[in-house]
XYZ file of C-alpha atoms in Angstrom:
690
model
C -84.850 35.150 -37.872
C -88.438 34.427 -36.711
C -87.954 30.735 -37.326
C -84.719 30.789 -35.357
C -86.309 32.551 -32.381
C -89.162 30.034 -32.358
C -86.663 27.170 -32.259
C -84.776 28.717 -29.357
C -87.977 29.283 -27.319
C -89.102 25.724 -28.001
C -85.781 24.452 -26.844
C -85.978 26.282 -23.540
C -89.429 24.794 -22.877
C -88.140 21.346 -23.689
C -85.232 21.690 -21.253
C -87.566 22.676 -18.432
C -90.235 20.102 -19.162
C -88.206 17.020 -20.142
C -84.414 17.162 -19.659
C -84.018 13.485 -20.647
C -85.593 14.190 -23.994
C -83.247 17.145 -24.492
C -80.264 14.950 -23.883
C -81.236 12.951 -26.929
C -80.968 16.151 -28.863
C -77.172 15.772 -28.665
C -77.356 12.519 -30.666
C -78.927 13.333 -34.019
C -78.896 9.750 -35.184
C -81.546 8.937 -32.526
C -83.581 12.146 -32.782
C -83.642 13.390 -36.407
C -85.809 11.808 -39.080
C -84.917 11.704 -42.714
C -86.645 14.336 -44.816
C -87.821 16.339 -41.768
C -87.520 20.090 -41.852
C -86.799 20.179 -38.159
C -83.943 17.827 -38.708
C -82.272 20.316 -40.948
C -82.545 22.954 -38.292
C -81.551 20.878 -35.335
C -78.916 18.598 -36.870
C -76.833 21.137 -38.691
C -74.980 22.379 -35.607
C -74.264 18.808 -34.652
C -72.783 18.104 -38.055
C -70.512 21.061 -37.546
C -69.520 19.735 -34.137
C -68.847 16.307 -35.563
C -66.727 17.800 -38.321
C -64.726 19.790 -35.837
C -64.184 16.707 -33.701
C -62.809 14.712 -36.635
C -60.613 17.605 -37.607
C -59.290 17.765 -34.050
C -58.465 14.084 -34.162
C -56.388 14.674 -37.253
C -54.516 17.406 -35.448
C -53.830 15.055 -32.550
C -52.475 12.481 -34.955
C -50.106 15.056 -36.392
C -48.867 16.195 -32.980
C -47.993 12.635 -31.974
C -44.919 12.758 -34.261
C -42.491 14.360 -31.759
C -38.978 15.106 -32.933
C -36.252 13.331 -30.882
C -34.450 15.578 -28.428
C -30.915 16.403 -29.508
C -28.346 15.867 -26.738
C -25.682 18.521 -26.470
C -22.479 17.966 -24.586
C -22.119 20.300 -21.632
C -18.766 22.013 -21.188
C -17.677 23.558 -17.908
C -15.969 26.876 -18.556
C -14.370 29.510 -16.373
C -12.698 32.862 -16.694
C -9.125 32.958 -17.981
C -9.151 29.525 -19.657
C -6.242 28.705 -21.936
C -6.790 27.130 -25.327
C -5.400 23.833 -24.070
C -7.658 23.871 -20.996
C -10.694 24.578 -23.178
C -9.788 21.722 -25.519
C -9.424 19.370 -22.548
C -12.792 20.458 -21.119
C -14.407 19.741 -24.509
C -12.564 16.424 -24.792
C -11.030 17.651 -28.033
C -7.528 18.434 -29.228
C -5.928 21.845 -29.666
C -6.469 21.866 -33.433
C -10.223 21.593 -32.912
C -10.139 24.926 -31.062
C -8.218 26.450 -33.970
C -10.756 25.169 -36.490
C -13.651 26.494 -34.393
C -12.094 29.986 -34.458
C -11.751 30.112 -38.245
C -13.249 33.213 -39.909
C -13.064 35.181 -36.672
C -10.891 38.098 -35.690
C -8.603 35.833 -33.613
C -5.030 35.630 -34.932
C -4.672 31.871 -35.303
C -0.972 32.023 -36.199
C -0.129 33.542 -32.817
C -2.548 31.341 -30.868
C -0.704 28.805 -28.678
C -1.886 26.196 -26.196
C -1.081 28.416 -23.231
C -2.836 31.463 -24.717
C -5.589 32.795 -22.442
C -8.854 33.207 -24.366
C -11.393 35.947 -23.859
C -14.807 35.018 -22.532
C -16.592 35.638 -25.845
C -14.191 33.378 -27.742
C -14.568 30.627 -25.153
C -18.334 30.727 -25.646
C -17.914 30.958 -29.424
C -15.776 27.805 -29.590
C -18.253 25.832 -27.469
C -21.252 27.042 -29.474
C -19.643 26.359 -32.846
C -18.796 22.862 -31.663
C -22.461 22.053 -31.135
C -22.160 22.063 -27.375
C -23.544 24.106 -24.499
C -21.581 25.663 -21.686
C -22.018 26.191 -17.978
C -19.899 28.208 -15.597
C -17.747 26.284 -13.140
C -18.703 26.605 -9.496
C -16.238 28.068 -7.074
C -14.626 25.544 -4.744
C -16.012 25.802 -1.234
C -14.160 22.894 0.371
C -13.085 23.463 3.929
C -9.978 22.108 5.542
C -10.528 19.201 7.900
C -9.635 20.069 11.482
C -6.492 18.478 12.843
C -7.494 15.556 15.092
C -4.059 13.955 15.433
C -2.695 12.647 18.729
C 0.617 14.110 19.909
C 3.148 13.468 22.625
C 2.574 15.119 25.968
C 4.722 18.067 27.047
C 7.690 17.302 29.337
C 6.653 16.020 32.737
C 7.141 17.746 36.056
C 10.620 16.770 37.372
C 9.015 15.860 40.700
C 7.022 13.084 38.964
C 10.057 11.416 37.365
C 11.349 8.104 38.731
C 14.531 6.182 37.838
C 14.175 3.657 35.023
C 16.383 0.855 33.661
C 18.626 1.778 30.716
C 17.769 0.538 27.244
C 20.974 -0.854 25.768
C 21.418 -1.887 22.128
C 24.003 -4.493 21.132
C 25.404 -3.532 17.723
C 28.307 -4.605 15.545
C 29.368 -6.673 12.550
C 27.834 -10.026 11.728
C 29.277 -13.026 13.614
C 31.171 -10.852 16.095
C 29.304 -12.407 19.042
C 26.424 -10.025 19.792
C 23.794 -12.691 20.351
C 26.292 -14.900 22.197
C 26.883 -11.999 24.585
C 23.169 -11.725 25.335
C 22.998 -15.486 25.611
C 25.629 -15.432 28.322
C 23.911 -12.555 30.135
C 20.527 -14.281 30.136
C 21.890 -17.807 30.571
C 19.730 -18.959 27.638
C 20.195 -20.361 24.173
C 19.127 -17.646 21.805
C 21.764 -18.416 19.175
C 20.322 -21.858 18.451
C 16.966 -20.333 17.457
C 18.454 -18.111 14.730
C 18.791 -19.550 11.222
C 22.440 -20.037 10.344
C 23.506 -18.455 13.634
C 22.690 -14.994 12.244
C 20.326 -12.679 14.105
C 17.616 -11.617 11.655
C 15.223 -9.839 14.035
C 15.436 -7.296 16.788
C 15.314 -9.166 20.061
C 14.301 -7.273 23.207
C 15.111 -8.747 26.614
C 15.079 -7.587 30.221
C 18.180 -8.790 32.098
C 18.514 -8.577 35.887
C 22.100 -8.525 37.093
C 23.293 -10.247 40.314
C 23.609 -6.813 41.881
C 19.861 -6.204 41.343
C 20.065 -3.680 38.509
C 17.870 -4.244 35.457
C 18.910 -3.576 31.884
C 16.754 -3.871 28.772
C 18.885 -5.184 25.921
C 18.114 -4.927 22.213
C 19.970 -7.310 19.903
C 20.095 -5.975 16.344
C 21.122 -7.944 13.239
C 24.647 -7.434 12.005
C 24.053 -8.515 8.427
C 24.361 -5.829 5.758
C 20.713 -6.290 4.791
C 19.393 -5.116 8.160
C 20.727 -1.567 8.225
C 17.286 -0.070 8.891
C 16.823 -2.345 11.925
C 20.109 -1.163 13.394
C 19.108 2.445 12.839
C 15.780 1.807 14.580
C 17.555 0.148 17.494
C 19.899 3.109 17.889
C 16.986 5.551 17.959
C 15.203 3.595 20.687
C 18.153 3.204 23.024
C 20.050 5.022 25.749
C 23.424 3.259 25.421
C 25.060 1.368 22.548
C 27.404 -1.539 23.246
C 29.600 -1.914 20.173
C 30.846 -5.499 19.900
C 34.096 -5.865 17.914
C 35.814 -9.242 17.472
C 39.573 -9.266 17.913
C 40.119 -11.645 14.999
C 38.284 -9.473 12.444
C 38.672 -6.000 13.880
C 36.646 -3.065 12.543
C 34.402 -4.209 9.652
C 31.750 -2.603 7.435
C 28.803 -3.042 9.808
C 31.002 -1.907 12.693
C 31.508 1.442 10.971
C 27.816 1.626 10.101
C 26.843 0.984 13.741
C 29.159 3.801 14.850
C 27.428 6.154 12.405
C 23.957 5.117 13.657
C 24.953 5.757 17.278
C 26.506 9.096 16.374
C 23.408 10.264 14.466
C 21.183 9.235 17.389
C 23.561 11.029 19.819
C 23.833 7.906 21.984
C 26.979 7.165 24.071
C 28.922 3.969 23.327
C 30.743 1.248 25.245
C 33.150 -0.926 23.234
C 33.089 -4.655 24.033
C 36.237 -6.212 22.558
C 35.060 -9.786 22.108
C 36.800 -13.139 21.518
C 39.739 -12.211 23.730
C 40.076 -15.897 24.634
C 41.583 -16.699 21.228
C 45.382 -17.121 21.078
C 45.781 -14.561 18.294
C 43.619 -11.963 20.070
C 44.971 -8.400 19.919
C 42.597 -5.960 21.679
C 45.004 -3.062 21.217
C 44.780 -3.383 17.436
C 40.984 -3.099 17.638
C 41.115 0.073 19.729
C 43.673 1.592 17.375
C 41.462 0.836 14.367
C 38.564 2.574 16.124
C 40.638 5.774 16.318
C 40.287 6.138 12.552
C 36.528 6.466 13.091
C 36.731 9.021 15.916
C 36.022 6.441 18.630
C 38.654 7.259 21.270
C 38.891 4.841 24.203
C 39.762 5.970 27.734
C 43.348 4.686 27.619
C 43.954 6.937 24.604
C 42.527 9.970 26.394
C 38.944 9.614 25.277
C 35.652 9.015 27.088
C 34.659 5.649 25.568
C 34.961 2.637 27.878
C 36.535 -0.481 26.325
C 35.947 -3.833 28.090
C 37.831 -6.997 27.033
C 35.419 -9.936 27.151
C 34.802 -13.453 25.925
C 31.091 -13.862 25.288
C 31.477 -17.573 24.589
C 33.208 -18.358 27.908
C 31.510 -15.598 29.903
C 34.767 -13.858 30.832
C 34.569 -10.295 32.224
C 30.828 -9.918 31.579
C 30.256 -8.520 35.056
C 32.703 -5.695 34.299
C 30.730 -4.919 31.131
C 27.476 -4.831 33.090
C 28.995 -2.596 35.764
C 30.288 -0.219 33.081
C 26.785 -0.063 31.612
C 25.174 0.643 34.985
C 27.801 3.309 35.764
C 27.146 5.095 32.466
C 23.386 4.891 33.078
C 23.870 6.560 36.474
C 25.847 9.349 34.834
C 23.040 9.851 32.315
C 20.477 9.990 35.180
C 17.825 8.108 33.234
C 14.343 8.866 34.544
C 10.800 8.709 33.222
C 7.220 9.433 34.250
C 5.477 6.228 35.283
C 1.961 7.731 35.302
C -0.281 9.219 32.659
C -0.956 8.125 29.068
C 1.526 5.685 27.594
C 4.162 6.633 25.051
C 6.385 4.052 23.372
C 8.009 2.797 20.193
C 7.278 -0.174 17.927
C 10.481 -2.208 17.693
C 9.102 -5.042 15.572
C 5.744 -6.214 14.235
C 4.500 -9.559 12.971
C 1.363 -11.623 12.451
C 0.857 -14.591 14.765
C -1.562 -17.367 13.814
C -3.100 -17.537 17.262
C -2.672 -13.930 18.428
C -3.174 -11.954 15.221
C -1.179 -8.753 14.727
C 1.543 -8.555 17.390
C 4.099 -5.814 18.056
C 7.235 -5.749 20.172
C 7.269 -2.366 21.871
C 9.452 -0.396 24.241
C 7.513 1.630 26.817
C 9.098 5.082 27.104
C 6.590 6.865 29.335
C 3.629 5.856 31.469
C 2.537 2.324 32.373
C 1.046 0.072 29.727
C -1.879 -2.033 30.969
C -4.471 -4.369 29.537
C -7.459 -2.461 28.152
C -5.442 0.586 27.077
C -6.337 2.083 23.694
C -3.224 2.725 21.619
C -2.514 4.435 18.313
C 0.577 3.766 16.172
C 0.776 5.244 12.704
C -2.492 4.434 10.923
C -3.313 1.525 13.229
C -4.923 1.337 16.639
C -5.415 -1.313 19.280
C -7.277 -2.095 22.448
C -4.701 -4.085 24.402
C -5.951 -7.609 25.065
C -2.738 -9.252 26.254
C 0.817 -8.323 27.206
C 3.688 -10.845 27.052
C 7.311 -10.624 28.165
C 10.308 -11.965 26.208
C 9.676 -15.472 27.552
C 6.073 -15.548 26.322
C 4.597 -15.174 29.819
C 1.562 -12.930 30.241
C 2.120 -9.774 32.307
C -0.422 -7.353 33.708
C 1.481 -4.128 33.042
C 4.752 -2.759 31.710
C 6.514 0.350 32.961
C 9.141 2.597 31.332
C 12.091 0.875 29.598
C 10.227 -2.439 29.494
C 9.993 -4.469 26.294
C 6.670 -6.284 25.815
C 4.618 -7.937 23.099
C 1.286 -6.167 22.558
C -1.732 -8.112 21.281
C -4.964 -6.465 20.141
C -4.079 -4.423 17.056
C -6.777 -3.996 14.439
C -4.112 -3.713 11.745
C -0.391 -4.306 11.872
C 1.574 -1.070 12.425
C 4.971 -0.567 10.853
C 8.135 -0.984 12.870
C 9.508 2.338 14.071
C 6.085 3.936 14.635
C 5.437 5.921 17.813
C 2.844 4.465 20.196
C 0.475 6.891 21.925
C -2.367 6.128 24.327
C -5.740 7.808 23.726
C -8.818 8.003 25.904
C -11.299 5.938 23.857
C -11.780 3.793 20.787
C -13.719 6.610 19.111
C -10.776 8.926 19.648
C -8.427 6.282 18.187
C -10.581 6.034 15.050
C -10.535 9.826 14.694
C -6.739 9.867 14.899
C -6.371 7.085 12.329
C -8.846 8.770 9.964
C -7.043 12.083 10.281
C -3.647 10.505 9.616
C -5.004 8.667 6.581
C -6.536 11.906 5.307
C -3.312 13.814 5.920
C -1.289 11.174 4.079
C -3.690 11.323 1.128
C -3.356 15.108 0.999
C 0.425 14.863 1.051
C 0.391 12.289 -1.740
C -2.017 14.460 -3.722
C 0.268 17.437 -3.296
C 3.274 15.405 -4.421
C 1.310 14.174 -7.432
C 0.287 17.722 -8.317
C 3.926 18.824 -8.150
C 4.908 15.909 -10.386
C 2.102 16.748 -12.811
C 3.163 20.382 -12.962
C 6.749 19.364 -13.649
C 5.649 17.003 -16.424
C 3.433 19.716 -17.909
C 6.342 22.121 -17.798
C 8.622 19.642 -19.549
C 5.915 18.891 -22.096
C 5.424 22.605 -22.769
C 9.158 23.130 -23.209
C 9.326 20.193 -25.610
C 6.286 21.495 -27.476
C 7.852 24.917 -27.857
C 11.090 23.398 -29.105
C 9.140 21.485 -31.748
C 7.323 24.659 -32.812
C 10.423 26.863 -32.986
C 11.367 25.596 -36.427
C 7.758 25.908 -37.632
C 7.005 29.418 -36.378
C 7.073 30.897 -39.912
C 4.309 28.540 -41.089
C 0.573 28.965 -40.758
C -1.323 26.772 -38.359
C -2.521 24.493 -41.188
C 1.027 24.068 -42.490
C 2.260 23.375 -38.951
C -0.377 20.714 -38.531
C 0.683 18.962 -41.766
C 4.382 19.164 -40.842
C 3.806 17.737 -37.367
C 1.645 14.948 -38.766
C 4.345 13.943 -41.213
C 6.998 14.034 -38.488
C 4.917 11.787 -36.200
C 3.297 9.665 -38.893
C 4.862 6.428 -37.693
C 3.835 7.032 -34.092
C 0.262 7.918 -35.041
C -0.032 4.815 -37.228
C 0.844 2.535 -34.309
C -1.981 1.313 -32.135
C -1.873 2.259 -28.442
C -1.775 -1.410 -27.442
C 1.179 -1.973 -29.743
C 2.998 1.037 -28.352
C 2.611 -0.396 -24.848
C 4.181 -3.720 -25.797
C 7.892 -4.042 -25.202
C 10.548 -6.680 -25.581
C 12.018 -5.741 -22.193
C 12.542 -8.731 -19.917
C 10.865 -8.459 -16.529
C 10.568 -10.377 -13.273
C 7.546 -9.475 -11.104
C 8.017 -10.407 -7.438
C 5.752 -11.104 -4.488
C 7.578 -10.774 -1.157
C 6.293 -12.300 2.092
C 8.083 -12.165 5.451
C 7.454 -13.188 9.020
C 7.863 -9.706 10.516
C 7.749 -6.146 9.276
C 11.480 -5.667 9.699
C 12.325 -8.653 7.491
C 10.144 -7.370 4.671
C 11.650 -3.924 5.127
C 15.168 -5.358 4.847
C 14.332 -7.267 1.650
C 12.708 -4.219 0.059
C 15.779 -2.145 0.934
C 17.927 -4.716 -0.852
C 15.678 -4.638 -3.915
C 15.890 -0.835 -3.955
C 19.581 -1.235 -4.788
C 18.757 -3.125 -7.999
C 20.514 -1.319 -10.853
C 20.293 -3.783 -13.763
C 16.953 -2.658 -15.194
C 18.514 -2.502 -18.666
C 19.039 -6.277 -18.495
C 15.837 -7.368 -16.759
C 13.219 -5.179 -15.153
C 12.582 -6.083 -11.509
C 9.208 -5.087 -10.063
C 7.663 -5.793 -6.651
C 3.924 -6.148 -7.295
C 2.989 -7.105 -3.717
C 4.576 -7.534 -0.309
C 3.164 -8.486 3.044
C 3.560 -10.301 6.338
C 2.506 -13.884 7.005
C 2.523 -17.301 5.318
C 2.031 -17.795 1.595
C -1.668 -17.699 0.705
C -3.782 -18.673 -2.285
C -4.174 -14.990 -3.122
C -0.385 -14.702 -3.429
C -0.297 -17.599 -5.895
C -3.164 -16.140 -7.946
C -1.475 -12.754 -8.051
C 1.817 -14.324 -9.140
C -0.040 -16.139 -11.909
C -1.708 -12.904 -13.008
C 1.589 -11.018 -13.301
C 3.687 -14.007 -14.364
C 6.045 -13.590 -11.421
C 7.715 -15.486 -8.595
C 7.013 -15.695 -4.849
C 9.837 -15.245 -2.342
C 9.149 -16.016 1.297
C 11.432 -15.279 4.240
C 10.903 -17.225 7.465
C 7.351 -18.080 6.366
C 5.683 -21.360 5.442
C 3.402 -22.610 2.682
C 0.895 -25.367 3.258
C 0.976 -28.480 1.122
C -2.136 -27.329 -0.710
C -0.513 -23.995 -1.555
C 2.646 -25.750 -2.784
C 0.561 -28.033 -5.004
C -1.411 -25.068 -6.325
C 1.783 -23.196 -7.156
C 3.269 -26.256 -8.851
C 0.086 -26.811 -10.861
C 0.117 -23.199 -12.099
C 3.852 -23.177 -12.698
C 4.568 -20.455 -10.121
C 8.107 -20.507 -8.667
C 7.861 -20.628 -4.868
C 11.120 -19.777 -3.072
C 11.185 -20.131 0.715
C 14.284 -19.191 2.723
C 15.306 -18.661 6.335
C 18.658 -16.962 5.644
C 18.496 -13.676 3.812
C 21.691 -13.910 1.779
C 20.545 -17.289 0.394
C 17.293 -15.662 -0.702
C 19.238 -12.940 -2.505
C 21.531 -15.503 -4.142
C 18.580 -17.422 -5.572
C 17.000 -14.180 -6.774
C 20.229 -13.350 -8.636
C 20.197 -16.832 -10.183
C 16.612 -16.398 -11.383
C 17.419 -12.985 -12.858
C 20.417 -14.460 -14.658
C 18.328 -17.350 -16.025
C 15.997 -14.887 -17.743
C 18.836 -13.226 -19.650
C 19.662 -14.442 -23.161
C 22.970 -16.299 -23.493
C 26.078 -14.442 -24.603
C 27.194 -15.582 -28.060
C 30.935 -15.536 -28.719
C 32.922 -16.527 -31.802
C 35.572 -19.203 -31.368
C 38.038 -19.180 -34.300
C 38.875 -22.735 -35.340
C 41.187 -22.022 -38.278
C 42.595 -19.544 -40.780
C 43.693 -20.167 -44.396
C 45.141 -17.897 -47.068
C 43.999 -18.093 -50.696
C 46.963 -18.946 -52.939
C 45.237 -19.321 -56.324
C 41.828 -19.700 -57.996
C 40.848 -22.511 -60.379
C 37.695 -24.213 -61.672
C 36.650 -27.804 -61.000
C 34.158 -29.618 -63.237
C 31.314 -31.181 -61.283
C 29.072 -32.989 -63.754
C 28.296 -30.431 -66.481
C 28.991 -27.477 -64.197
C 32.223 -25.701 -63.392
C 32.636 -24.747 -59.751
C 35.169 -22.076 -58.721
C 37.551 -23.370 -56.071
C 40.008 -21.422 -53.976
C 43.351 -23.078 -53.455
C 44.230 -22.405 -49.816
C 47.059 -23.015 -47.401
C 46.011 -23.450 -43.761
C 47.812 -20.975 -41.486
C 46.237 -21.636 -38.063
C 44.024 -24.290 -36.551
C 42.241 -26.661 -38.900
C 39.509 -26.622 -41.540
C 36.901 -29.393 -41.721
C 35.029 -31.158 -44.598
C 37.434 -30.083 -47.365
C 39.477 -31.643 -50.193
C 43.188 -32.392 -50.024
C 44.361 -32.967 -53.631
C 41.478 -35.089 -55.067
C 40.450 -36.824 -51.867
C 37.661 -35.790 -49.464
C 39.115 -35.161 -46.039
C 37.490 -34.337 -42.704
C 40.217 -32.059 -41.440
C 43.053 -30.080 -42.994
C 45.629 -28.992 -40.450
C 48.084 -26.119 -40.382
C 50.715 -26.155 -43.147
C 48.624 -28.286 -45.532
C 46.998 -27.153 -48.753
C 43.381 -27.628 -49.732
C 40.685 -26.527 -52.096
C 37.710 -24.618 -50.773
C 34.419 -23.797 -52.470
C 31.322 -22.065 -51.114
C 27.674 -22.763 -51.837
C 26.916 -19.089 -52.445
C 28.489 -16.964 -55.144
C 31.535 -15.840 -53.171
C 34.285 -14.024 -55.020
C 37.578 -15.397 -53.704
C 40.818 -13.725 -54.739
C 44.457 -14.598 -54.214
C 45.729 -13.131 -50.966
C 42.368 -13.319 -49.142
C 42.312 -14.783 -45.665
C 39.511 -17.205 -44.888
C 38.550 -17.510 -41.218
C 36.541 -20.440 -39.878
C 34.777 -19.974 -36.538
C 32.020 -21.473 -34.445
C 29.470 -19.671 -32.283
C 29.633 -20.568 -28.608
C 26.838 -19.677 -26.212
C 27.656 -18.866 -22.595
C 25.132 -18.088 -19.813
C 24.783 -14.415 -18.973
C 24.972 -13.266 -15.348
C 23.125 -10.267 -13.943
C 25.283 -7.246 -13.235
C 23.377 -6.457 -10.025
C 25.580 -6.562 -6.941
C 23.636 -6.005 -3.688
C 26.893 -5.725 -1.741
C 27.049 -9.155 -0.083
């Protein structure tokens, strides 16, 4: 102890007198001398320190070996989960939940997919599966406020002013509707229509010699354009029903009557082609009685005017009847305030972009107005009349072309004016959101129905296995579905079903709509599946060709063009490119292409019949060949023997010997029939109605 105290006191003096020398005390290799007694006293603690340092380094080396972190799948759980919902959340099947609940108090035999599990068993299944759980958060989504634009309330009667009537010309194809407008406008509209058939809605403002103005809409009469006629009836005040005396009441005549009746629009009957020698206007009016169209001379309230659209006979009387009916209806509208209208037709113009033909119903449409139609909006850049002349404004009952749409709206959409572009974007966003919500709701309903059907099917499958344990049920179901489980998903998706993918392009929205309506009537899916993979407005583009190549389909264009480069690209890739300007010709070629994809029908054509009279053997070399002695009853048999001679044909009434290459057992009294298989082209059973 005395030695230790002396060392400590000496150390304190050394620190105060020479700190640098004391620092060397920490490094014994520089301070201690071998064999020194002091070295034993001063270096021993340092040896302990050094030993501890080395030992610490060894500990650090051991701690560097860190075990890899085990990732556990996280499962979102909630109260009242069914076994099926839990399995789906874990990305497992229902049997995995059953296996996880083995050796628990849960009755596995009574456990079904729709069984609601207790909270502890939900956690137990997740834990036993090597996963961790987290509780699902409550949904806090708020409904988006309604920012849609709506029509204004009815105007003050003091603000209403008289407006021209909007009159729609309707009737059967080739009954003279466009010729009637041609005579009224003193123009040549008929010559601009392919095949003399109106295939678009034409809107024209006609000023009569008396000064009255009438806006006429000419709708197509072909069966394919039913939706256009319905749209024309909904946008009109008066319907002029054109009926030709030579044909009388036809299919589209009856359909036009129904459209006018549903729209609650009064009618005027124009009995056309009265200049023909065989014309019988009375027969036409009597045929209309069968469809509840009673003319004035039969005690009704429908005016019937006998005209000749081609020669212009009695057109003034038709115009006066229209003006008189318009006066009775007292047609008025508000010419001020935000614009309201209706899209009659829409198309894409190369120089103007998206263009719509619209009827102004309320207000005055001017350049610079911001419009909304469906999920599209526009800042009006130009307005054009039916002659292509620019106009500054358009009042009620005026038909104009509107240029300035950001996207092409669909025909039949309501046009509303809004105060700003920002407001227009809000309306379009809201309508898109609302449409998405409606689609989501429809999808949820469809999903629920499919789940219900699946559950019913599942229960039917389990009814016969209810007496088995869950393990036995699993084995039985596996055996029943062994073939399906053994098939790869890609193989299950493959099918031998014939198909024809289509890409449809049209010049205007109404044309595409008419073609799609025709394709909706396709009912020969069992022969060849018909699928529209894309449709649009405008000329054929490179994207259309690439898409047709991707799906292995054909391109059908109506009143559109394809550049030479596009035609060469389609030919190089082997893509059928069908361009038409008459709709029934397009449909005819589509039917031909569908028929060409069908396999030929194989029929058996009987060429001859022979009865076996007797059997005998013929020696051929060292082999005996059984031969049937036959008598030909009908037709002829070829490449046979008559007596001992080879013959090409044995006709009825002659006898012959017949042998077969295979071991065929002929017996007396058998009838041998010779036939040939004849292939005939198969025709699609689809009938679009025209």
